[in-house]
Tab-separated table of C-alpha atoms in Angstrom:
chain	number	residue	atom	x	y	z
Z	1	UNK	CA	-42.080	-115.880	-12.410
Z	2	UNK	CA	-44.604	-115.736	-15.438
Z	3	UNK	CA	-47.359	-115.107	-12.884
Z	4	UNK	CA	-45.631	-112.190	-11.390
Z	5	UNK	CA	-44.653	-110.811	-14.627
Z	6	UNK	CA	-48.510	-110.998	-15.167
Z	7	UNK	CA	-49.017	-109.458	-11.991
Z	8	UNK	CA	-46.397	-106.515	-12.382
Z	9	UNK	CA	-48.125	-105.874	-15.762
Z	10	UNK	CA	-52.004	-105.435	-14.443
Z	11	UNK	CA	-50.440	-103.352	-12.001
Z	12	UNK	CA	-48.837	-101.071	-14.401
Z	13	UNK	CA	-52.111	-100.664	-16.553
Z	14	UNK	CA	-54.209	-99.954	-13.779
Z	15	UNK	CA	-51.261	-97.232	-12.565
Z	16	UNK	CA	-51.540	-95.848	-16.200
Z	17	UNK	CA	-55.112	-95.652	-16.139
Z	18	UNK	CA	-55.073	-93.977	-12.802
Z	19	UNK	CA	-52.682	-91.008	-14.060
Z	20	UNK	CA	-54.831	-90.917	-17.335
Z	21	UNK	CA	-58.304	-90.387	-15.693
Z	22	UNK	CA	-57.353	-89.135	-12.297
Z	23	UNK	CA	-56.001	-85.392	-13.633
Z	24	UNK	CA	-60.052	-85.067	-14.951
Z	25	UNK	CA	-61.404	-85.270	-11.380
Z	26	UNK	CA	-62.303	-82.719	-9.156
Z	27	UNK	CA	-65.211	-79.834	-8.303
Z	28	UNK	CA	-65.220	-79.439	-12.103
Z	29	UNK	CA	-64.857	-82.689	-14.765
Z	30	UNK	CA	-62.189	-80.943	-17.240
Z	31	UNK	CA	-61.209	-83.436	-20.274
Z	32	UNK	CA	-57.461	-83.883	-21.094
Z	33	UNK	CA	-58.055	-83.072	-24.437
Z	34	UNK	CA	-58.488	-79.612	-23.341
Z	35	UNK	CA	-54.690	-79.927	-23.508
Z	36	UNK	CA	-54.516	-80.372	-27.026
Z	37	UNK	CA	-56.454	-76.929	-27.871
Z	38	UNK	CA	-56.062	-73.756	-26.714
Z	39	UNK	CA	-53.122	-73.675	-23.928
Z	40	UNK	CA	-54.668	-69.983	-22.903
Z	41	UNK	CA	-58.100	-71.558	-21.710
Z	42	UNK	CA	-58.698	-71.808	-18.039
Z	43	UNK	CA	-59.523	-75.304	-18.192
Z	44	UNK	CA	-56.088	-75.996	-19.542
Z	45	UNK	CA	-54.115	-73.787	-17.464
Z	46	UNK	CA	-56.136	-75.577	-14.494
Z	47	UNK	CA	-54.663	-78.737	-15.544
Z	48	UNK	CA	-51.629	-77.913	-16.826
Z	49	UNK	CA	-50.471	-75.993	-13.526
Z	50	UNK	CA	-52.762	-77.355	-11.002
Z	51	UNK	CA	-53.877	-80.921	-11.183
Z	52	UNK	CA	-50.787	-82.369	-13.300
Z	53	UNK	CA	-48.385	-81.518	-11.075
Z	54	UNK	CA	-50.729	-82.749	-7.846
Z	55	UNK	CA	-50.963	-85.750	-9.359
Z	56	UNK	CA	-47.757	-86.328	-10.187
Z	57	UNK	CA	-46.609	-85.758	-6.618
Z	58	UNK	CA	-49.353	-87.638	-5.084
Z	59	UNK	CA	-47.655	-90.321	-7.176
Z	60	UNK	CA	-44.519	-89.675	-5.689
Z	61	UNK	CA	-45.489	-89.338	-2.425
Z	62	UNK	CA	-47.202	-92.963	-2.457
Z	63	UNK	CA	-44.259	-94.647	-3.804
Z	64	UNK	CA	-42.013	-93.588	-1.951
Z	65	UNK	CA	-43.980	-94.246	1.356
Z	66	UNK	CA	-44.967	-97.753	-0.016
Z	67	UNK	CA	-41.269	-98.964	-0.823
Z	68	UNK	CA	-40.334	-97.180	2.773
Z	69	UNK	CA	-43.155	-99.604	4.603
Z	70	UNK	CA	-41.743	-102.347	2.820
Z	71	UNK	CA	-38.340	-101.754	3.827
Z	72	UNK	CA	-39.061	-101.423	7.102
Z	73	UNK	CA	-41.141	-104.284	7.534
Z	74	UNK	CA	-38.553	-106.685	5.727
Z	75	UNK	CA	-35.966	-104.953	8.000
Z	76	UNK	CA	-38.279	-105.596	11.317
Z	77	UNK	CA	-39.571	-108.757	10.026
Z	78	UNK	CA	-42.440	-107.235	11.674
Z	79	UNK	CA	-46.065	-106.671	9.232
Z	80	UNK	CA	-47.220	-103.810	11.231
Z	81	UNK	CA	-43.646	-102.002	11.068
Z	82	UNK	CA	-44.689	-98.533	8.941
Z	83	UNK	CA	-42.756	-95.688	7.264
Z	84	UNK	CA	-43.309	-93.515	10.656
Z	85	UNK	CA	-42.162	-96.091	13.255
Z	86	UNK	CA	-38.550	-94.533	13.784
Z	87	UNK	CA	-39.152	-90.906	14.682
Z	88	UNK	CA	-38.491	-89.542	11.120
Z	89	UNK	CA	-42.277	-88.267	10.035
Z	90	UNK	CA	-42.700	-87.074	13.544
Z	91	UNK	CA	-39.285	-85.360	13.019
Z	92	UNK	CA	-40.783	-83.625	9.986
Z	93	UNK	CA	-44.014	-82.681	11.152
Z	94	UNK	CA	-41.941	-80.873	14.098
Z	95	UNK	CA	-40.178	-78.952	12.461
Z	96	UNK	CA	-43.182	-78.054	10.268
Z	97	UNK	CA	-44.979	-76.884	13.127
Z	98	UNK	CA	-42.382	-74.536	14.542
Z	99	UNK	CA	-42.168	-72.997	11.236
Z	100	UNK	CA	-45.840	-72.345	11.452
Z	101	UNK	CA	-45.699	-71.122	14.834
Z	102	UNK	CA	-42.130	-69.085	15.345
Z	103	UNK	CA	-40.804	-68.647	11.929
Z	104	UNK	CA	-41.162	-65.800	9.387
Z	105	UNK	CA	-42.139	-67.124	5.817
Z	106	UNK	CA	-39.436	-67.446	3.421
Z	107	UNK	CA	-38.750	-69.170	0.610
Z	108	UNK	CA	-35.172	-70.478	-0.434
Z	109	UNK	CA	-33.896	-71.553	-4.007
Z	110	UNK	CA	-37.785	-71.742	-4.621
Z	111	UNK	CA	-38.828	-74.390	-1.511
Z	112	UNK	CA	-41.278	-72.381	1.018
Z	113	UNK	CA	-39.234	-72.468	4.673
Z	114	UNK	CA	-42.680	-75.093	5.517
Z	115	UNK	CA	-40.105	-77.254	3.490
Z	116	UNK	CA	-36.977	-76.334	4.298
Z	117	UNK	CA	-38.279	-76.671	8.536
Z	118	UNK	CA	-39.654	-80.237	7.455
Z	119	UNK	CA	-36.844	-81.367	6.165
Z	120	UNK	CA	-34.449	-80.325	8.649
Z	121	UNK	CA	-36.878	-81.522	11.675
Z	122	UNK	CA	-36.347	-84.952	9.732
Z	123	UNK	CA	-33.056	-85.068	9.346
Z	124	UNK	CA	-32.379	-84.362	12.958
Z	125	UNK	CA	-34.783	-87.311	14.426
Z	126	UNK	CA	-33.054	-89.695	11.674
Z	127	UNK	CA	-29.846	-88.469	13.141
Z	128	UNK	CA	-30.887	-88.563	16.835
Z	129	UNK	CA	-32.348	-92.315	16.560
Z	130	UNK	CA	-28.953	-93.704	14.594
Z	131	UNK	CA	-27.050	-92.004	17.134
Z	132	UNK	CA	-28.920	-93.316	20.098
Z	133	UNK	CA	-28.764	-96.953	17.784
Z	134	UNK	CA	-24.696	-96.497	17.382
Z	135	UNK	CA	-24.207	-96.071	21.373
Z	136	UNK	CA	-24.397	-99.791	21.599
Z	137	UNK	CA	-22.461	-102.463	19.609
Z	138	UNK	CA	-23.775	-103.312	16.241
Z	139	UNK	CA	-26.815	-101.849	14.799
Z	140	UNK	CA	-29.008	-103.663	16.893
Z	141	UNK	CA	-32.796	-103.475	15.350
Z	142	UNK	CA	-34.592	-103.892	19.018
Z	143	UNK	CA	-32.098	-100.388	20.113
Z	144	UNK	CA	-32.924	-99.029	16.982
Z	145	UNK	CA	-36.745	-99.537	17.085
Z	146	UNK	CA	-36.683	-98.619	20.851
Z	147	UNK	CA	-34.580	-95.061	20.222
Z	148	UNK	CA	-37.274	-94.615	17.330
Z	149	UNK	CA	-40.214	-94.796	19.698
Z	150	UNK	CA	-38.674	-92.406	22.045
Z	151	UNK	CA	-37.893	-90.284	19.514
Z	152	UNK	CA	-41.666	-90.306	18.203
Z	153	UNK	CA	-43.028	-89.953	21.649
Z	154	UNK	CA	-41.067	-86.757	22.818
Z	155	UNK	CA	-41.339	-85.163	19.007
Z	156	UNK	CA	-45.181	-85.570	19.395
Z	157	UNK	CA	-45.167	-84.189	23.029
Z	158	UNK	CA	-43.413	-80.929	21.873
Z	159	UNK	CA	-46.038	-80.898	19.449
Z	160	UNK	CA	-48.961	-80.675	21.745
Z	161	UNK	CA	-46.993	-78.023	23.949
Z	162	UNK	CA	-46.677	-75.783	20.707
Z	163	UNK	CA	-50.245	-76.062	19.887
Z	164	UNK	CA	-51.311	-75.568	23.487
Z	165	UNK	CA	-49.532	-71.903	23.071
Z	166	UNK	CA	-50.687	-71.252	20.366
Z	167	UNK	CA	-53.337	-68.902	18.959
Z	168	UNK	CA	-56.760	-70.282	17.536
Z	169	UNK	CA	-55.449	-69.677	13.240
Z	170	UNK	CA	-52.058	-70.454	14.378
Z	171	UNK	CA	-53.582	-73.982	16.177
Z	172	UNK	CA	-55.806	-74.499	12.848
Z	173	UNK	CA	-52.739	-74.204	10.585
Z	174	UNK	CA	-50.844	-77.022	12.481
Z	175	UNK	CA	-53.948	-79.596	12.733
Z	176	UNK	CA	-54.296	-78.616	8.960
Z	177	UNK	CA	-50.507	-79.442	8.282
Z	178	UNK	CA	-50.698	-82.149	10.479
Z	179	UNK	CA	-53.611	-84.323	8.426
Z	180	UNK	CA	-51.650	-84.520	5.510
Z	181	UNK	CA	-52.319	-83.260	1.713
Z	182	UNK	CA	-51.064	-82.594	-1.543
Z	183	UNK	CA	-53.233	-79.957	-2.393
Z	184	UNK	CA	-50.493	-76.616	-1.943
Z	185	UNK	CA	-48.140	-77.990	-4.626
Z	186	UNK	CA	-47.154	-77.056	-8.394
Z	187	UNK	CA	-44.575	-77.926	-11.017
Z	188	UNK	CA	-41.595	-76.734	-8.834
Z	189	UNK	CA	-42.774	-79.320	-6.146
Z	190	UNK	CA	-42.768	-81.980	-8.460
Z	191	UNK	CA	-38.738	-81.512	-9.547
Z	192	UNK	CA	-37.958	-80.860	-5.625
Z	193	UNK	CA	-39.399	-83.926	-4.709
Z	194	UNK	CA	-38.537	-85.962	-7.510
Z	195	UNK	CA	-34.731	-86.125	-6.678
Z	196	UNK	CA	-35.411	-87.333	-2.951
Z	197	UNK	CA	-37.521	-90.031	-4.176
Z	198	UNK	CA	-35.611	-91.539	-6.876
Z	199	UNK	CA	-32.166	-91.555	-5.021
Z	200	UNK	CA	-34.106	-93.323	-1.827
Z	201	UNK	CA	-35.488	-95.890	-4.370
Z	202	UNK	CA	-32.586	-96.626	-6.138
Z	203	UNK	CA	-30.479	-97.180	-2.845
Z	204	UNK	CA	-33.221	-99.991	-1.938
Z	205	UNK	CA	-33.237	-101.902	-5.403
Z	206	UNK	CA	-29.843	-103.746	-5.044
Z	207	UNK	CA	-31.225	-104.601	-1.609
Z	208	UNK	CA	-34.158	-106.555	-2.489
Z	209	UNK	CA	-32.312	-110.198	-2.138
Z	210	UNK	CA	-30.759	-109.012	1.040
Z	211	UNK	CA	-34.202	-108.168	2.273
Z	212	UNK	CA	-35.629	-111.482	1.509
Z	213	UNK	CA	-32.788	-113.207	3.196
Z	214	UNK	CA	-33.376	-110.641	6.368
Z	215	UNK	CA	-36.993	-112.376	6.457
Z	216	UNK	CA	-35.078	-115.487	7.271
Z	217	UNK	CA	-33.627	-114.234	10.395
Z	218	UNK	CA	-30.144	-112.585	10.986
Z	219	UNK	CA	-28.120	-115.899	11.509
Z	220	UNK	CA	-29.022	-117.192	8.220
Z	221	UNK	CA	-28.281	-113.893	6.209
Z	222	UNK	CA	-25.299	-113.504	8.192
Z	223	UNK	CA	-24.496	-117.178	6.817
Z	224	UNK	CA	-25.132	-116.369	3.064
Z	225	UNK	CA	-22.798	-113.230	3.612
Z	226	UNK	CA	-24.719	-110.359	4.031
Z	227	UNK	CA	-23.472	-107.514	6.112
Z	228	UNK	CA	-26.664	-107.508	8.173
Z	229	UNK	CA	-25.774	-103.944	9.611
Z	230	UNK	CA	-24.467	-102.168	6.815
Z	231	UNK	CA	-28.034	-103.546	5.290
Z	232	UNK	CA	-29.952	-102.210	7.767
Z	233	UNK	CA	-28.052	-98.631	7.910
Z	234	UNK	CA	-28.892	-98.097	4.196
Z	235	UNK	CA	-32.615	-99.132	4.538
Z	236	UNK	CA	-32.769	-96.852	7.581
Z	237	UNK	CA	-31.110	-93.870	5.498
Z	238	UNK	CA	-32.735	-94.685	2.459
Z	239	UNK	CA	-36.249	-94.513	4.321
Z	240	UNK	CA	-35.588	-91.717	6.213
Z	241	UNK	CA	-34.626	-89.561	3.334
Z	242	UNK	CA	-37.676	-90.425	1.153
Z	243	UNK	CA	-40.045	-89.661	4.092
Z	244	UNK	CA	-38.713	-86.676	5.661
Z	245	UNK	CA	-38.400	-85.255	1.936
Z	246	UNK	CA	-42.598	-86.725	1.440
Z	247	UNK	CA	-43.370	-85.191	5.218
Z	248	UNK	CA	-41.707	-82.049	4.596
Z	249	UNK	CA	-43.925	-81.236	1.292
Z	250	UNK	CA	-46.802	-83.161	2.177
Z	251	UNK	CA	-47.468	-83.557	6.078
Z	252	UNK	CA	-47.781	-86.995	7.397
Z	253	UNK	CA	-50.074	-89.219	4.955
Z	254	UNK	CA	-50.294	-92.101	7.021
Z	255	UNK	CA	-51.201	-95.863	6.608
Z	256	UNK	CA	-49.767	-95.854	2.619
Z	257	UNK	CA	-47.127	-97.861	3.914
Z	258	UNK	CA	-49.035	-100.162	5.904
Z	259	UNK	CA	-51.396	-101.310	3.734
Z	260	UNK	CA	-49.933	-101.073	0.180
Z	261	UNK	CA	-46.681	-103.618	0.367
Z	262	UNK	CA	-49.628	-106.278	1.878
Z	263	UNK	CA	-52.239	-105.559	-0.811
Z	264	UNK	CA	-49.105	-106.501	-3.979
Z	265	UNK	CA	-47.552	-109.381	-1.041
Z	266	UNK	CA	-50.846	-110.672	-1.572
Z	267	UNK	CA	-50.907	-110.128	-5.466
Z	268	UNK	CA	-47.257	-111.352	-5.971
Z	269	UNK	CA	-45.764	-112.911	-3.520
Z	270	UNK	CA	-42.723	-112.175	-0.661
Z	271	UNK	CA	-39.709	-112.349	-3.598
Z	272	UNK	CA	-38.895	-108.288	-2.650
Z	273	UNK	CA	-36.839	-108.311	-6.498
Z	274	UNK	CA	-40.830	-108.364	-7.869
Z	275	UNK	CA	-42.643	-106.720	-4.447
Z	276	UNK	CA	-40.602	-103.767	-5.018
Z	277	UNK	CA	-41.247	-102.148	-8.057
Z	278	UNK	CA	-45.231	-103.164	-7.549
Z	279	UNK	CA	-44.979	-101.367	-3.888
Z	280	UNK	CA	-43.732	-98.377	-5.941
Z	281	UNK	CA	-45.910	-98.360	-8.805
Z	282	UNK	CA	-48.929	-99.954	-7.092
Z	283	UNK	CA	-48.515	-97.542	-3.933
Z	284	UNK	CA	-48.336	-94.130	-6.391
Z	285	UNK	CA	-51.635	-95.130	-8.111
Z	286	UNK	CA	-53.350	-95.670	-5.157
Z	287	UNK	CA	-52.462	-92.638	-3.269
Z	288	UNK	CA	-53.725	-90.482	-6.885
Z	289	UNK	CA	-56.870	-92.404	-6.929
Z	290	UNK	CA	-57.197	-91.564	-3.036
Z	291	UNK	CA	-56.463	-87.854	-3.779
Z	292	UNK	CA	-59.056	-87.560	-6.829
Z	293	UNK	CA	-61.604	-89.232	-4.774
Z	294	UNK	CA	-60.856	-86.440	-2.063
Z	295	UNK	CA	-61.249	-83.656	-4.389
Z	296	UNK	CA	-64.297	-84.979	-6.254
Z	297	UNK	CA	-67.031	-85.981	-3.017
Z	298	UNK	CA	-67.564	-82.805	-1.707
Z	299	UNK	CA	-67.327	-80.431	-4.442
Z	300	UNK	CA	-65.964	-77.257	-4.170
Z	301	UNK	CA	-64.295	-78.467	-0.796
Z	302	UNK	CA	-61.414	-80.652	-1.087
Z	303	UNK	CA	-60.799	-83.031	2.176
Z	304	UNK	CA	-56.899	-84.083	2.636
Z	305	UNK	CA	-55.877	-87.072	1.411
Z	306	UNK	CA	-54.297	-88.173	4.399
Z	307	UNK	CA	-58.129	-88.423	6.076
Z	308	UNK	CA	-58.772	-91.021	3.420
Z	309	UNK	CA	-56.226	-92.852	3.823
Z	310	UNK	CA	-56.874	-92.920	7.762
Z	311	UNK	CA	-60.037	-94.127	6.732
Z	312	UNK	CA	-59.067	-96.566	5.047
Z	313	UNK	CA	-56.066	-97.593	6.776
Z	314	UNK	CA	-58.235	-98.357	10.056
Z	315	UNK	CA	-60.318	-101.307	9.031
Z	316	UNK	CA	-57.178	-102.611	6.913
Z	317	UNK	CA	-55.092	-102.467	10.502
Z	318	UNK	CA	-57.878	-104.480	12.276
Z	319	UNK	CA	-58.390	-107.322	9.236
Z	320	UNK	CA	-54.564	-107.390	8.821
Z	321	UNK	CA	-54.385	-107.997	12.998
Z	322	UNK	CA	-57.361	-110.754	13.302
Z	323	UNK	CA	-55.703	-112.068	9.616
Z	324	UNK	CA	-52.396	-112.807	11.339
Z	325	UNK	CA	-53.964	-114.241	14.214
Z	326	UNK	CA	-55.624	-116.469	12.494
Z	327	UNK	CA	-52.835	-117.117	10.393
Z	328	UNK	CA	-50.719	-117.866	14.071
Z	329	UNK	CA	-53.305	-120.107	15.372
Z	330	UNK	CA	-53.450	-122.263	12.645
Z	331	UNK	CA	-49.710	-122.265	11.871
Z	332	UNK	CA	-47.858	-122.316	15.762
């Protein structure tokens, strides 16, 4: 316990010194400082109504995909099992994508209809995989991962038939939507997206012992008395509502919650009461520090976060693949 409570606070610092030096970055180097002169300079208002608010929902964004991967990988007892495995972000980007292509801009107690289409596309996959889940007995994870594929597959097939019609700006606004950014966002964002985050985290933090005792198998939970369904429905709402809300402002920023629950699993441990709140803290930094590095490399162009990440998650798939192979050979 004393080493993850050493852990938990290095990870904390080096979130706080993200958010401290991360805000700076960019085309232009602008100080924080300038926020404690003149609040009519440009620098200021840059930071003030630009960069503050982008990095506070990159922040968001990563937690709440990094507590979502390590939900569902606790949940599929699976190491591989991401954020986007049941249908929901390809839910989201569907919907985005038909506002792009059929709808008239709007914008609705101040969310942009790009938001409003998100969500909604979201909430329908979520709702078409638990219903396809609840047609047999039980909540059955192998029906539930299986309805989640299909879902994914046939969301992603309408996609391609949308962009096929589509015009050549029309076709460069989805691929743009489609790579994932946080770039278009402001103050408002942050208190929109705020809300969905902290309600899908706070359902998963009295389920952190369940979820260690779901990495045992469902026999053995089932023996220490946990409602192994009713566990699973909450994860599975719980995730779905933090990433449809992240998808529907963001696009699809893949990989965050691949690799970020096995980068703190290797820092402290498998206890999910401690691998928790370091997914969410750990998985927020990163995603800033991913953002200002987008921002700042090829000045005054910005590149989407969600190609870094890509980037980054590729080699981190293949090591984590031979790694448990390895890991499998020597341990049969």
């Amino acid at each position: 316990m004393k080493r993850a409570t050493l852990v938990l606070a290095a990870i904390i610092a080096f979130a706080v010194g993200v958010l401290i030096v991360a805000p700076s970055a960019g085309a232009q180097w602008i100080p924080m400082s300038v926020l404690f002169g003149d609040m009519g300079n440009a620098d200021a208002l840059i930071l003030r109504e630009i960069r503050l608010p982008r990095v506070a929902v990159a922040f968001l964004a990563g937690a709440a995909l990094s507590i979502s991967g390590m939900a569902f990988q606790a949940m599929f007892r699976n190491p591989l099992a991401t954020p986007f495995t049941l249908g929901v972000s390809g839910g989201a980007a569907l919907g985005t994508v038909l506002y792009l292509r059929f709808a008239t801009p709007f914008m609705l107690l101040g969310i942009p209809g790009q938001s409003w289409f998100g969500f909604a596309g979201a909430a329908v996959a979520a709702g078409l995989v638990y219903a396809l889940t609840c047609l047999r007995r039980g909540f059955s994870i192998l029906t539930l991962l299986l309805a989640g594929v299909a879902v994914n597959f046939f969301v992603s097939s309408i996609i391609l038939f949308i962009q096929y019609l589509s015009g050549f700006a029309q076709s460069f606004l989805i691929i743009r939507s489609l790579m994932g950014s946080v770039d278009a966002v402001g103050p408002q964002t942050v208190l929109q997206l705020l809300p969905i985050v902290v309600v899908g985290a706070l359902a998963l933090v009295p389920l952190a012992h369940p979820m260690n005792l779901l990495l045992t198998g469902d026999d053995i939970a089932l023996s220490r008395g946990v409602d192994v369904p009713a566990i699973r429905r909450t994860i599975f709402i719980s995730v779905s509502l933090m990433v449809g809300g992240v998808v529907s402002f963001c696009g699809p920023i893949g990989f965050v919650g691949l690799m970020v629950p096995h980068i703190c699993r290797l820092m402290i441990g498998h206890d999910h009461r401690w691998l928790l709140p370091a997914s969410f803290i750990f998985g927020g930094a990163f995603l800033v520090a991913c953002d200002a590095v987008t921002r700042s490399i090829m000045p005054p162009a910005e590149l989407p976060v969600g190609i870094m990440t890509a980037m980054l998650g590729g080699p981190f798939f293949v090591w984590l693949l031979l790694r448990n192979d390895a890991a499998t050979q020597e341990n049969p």
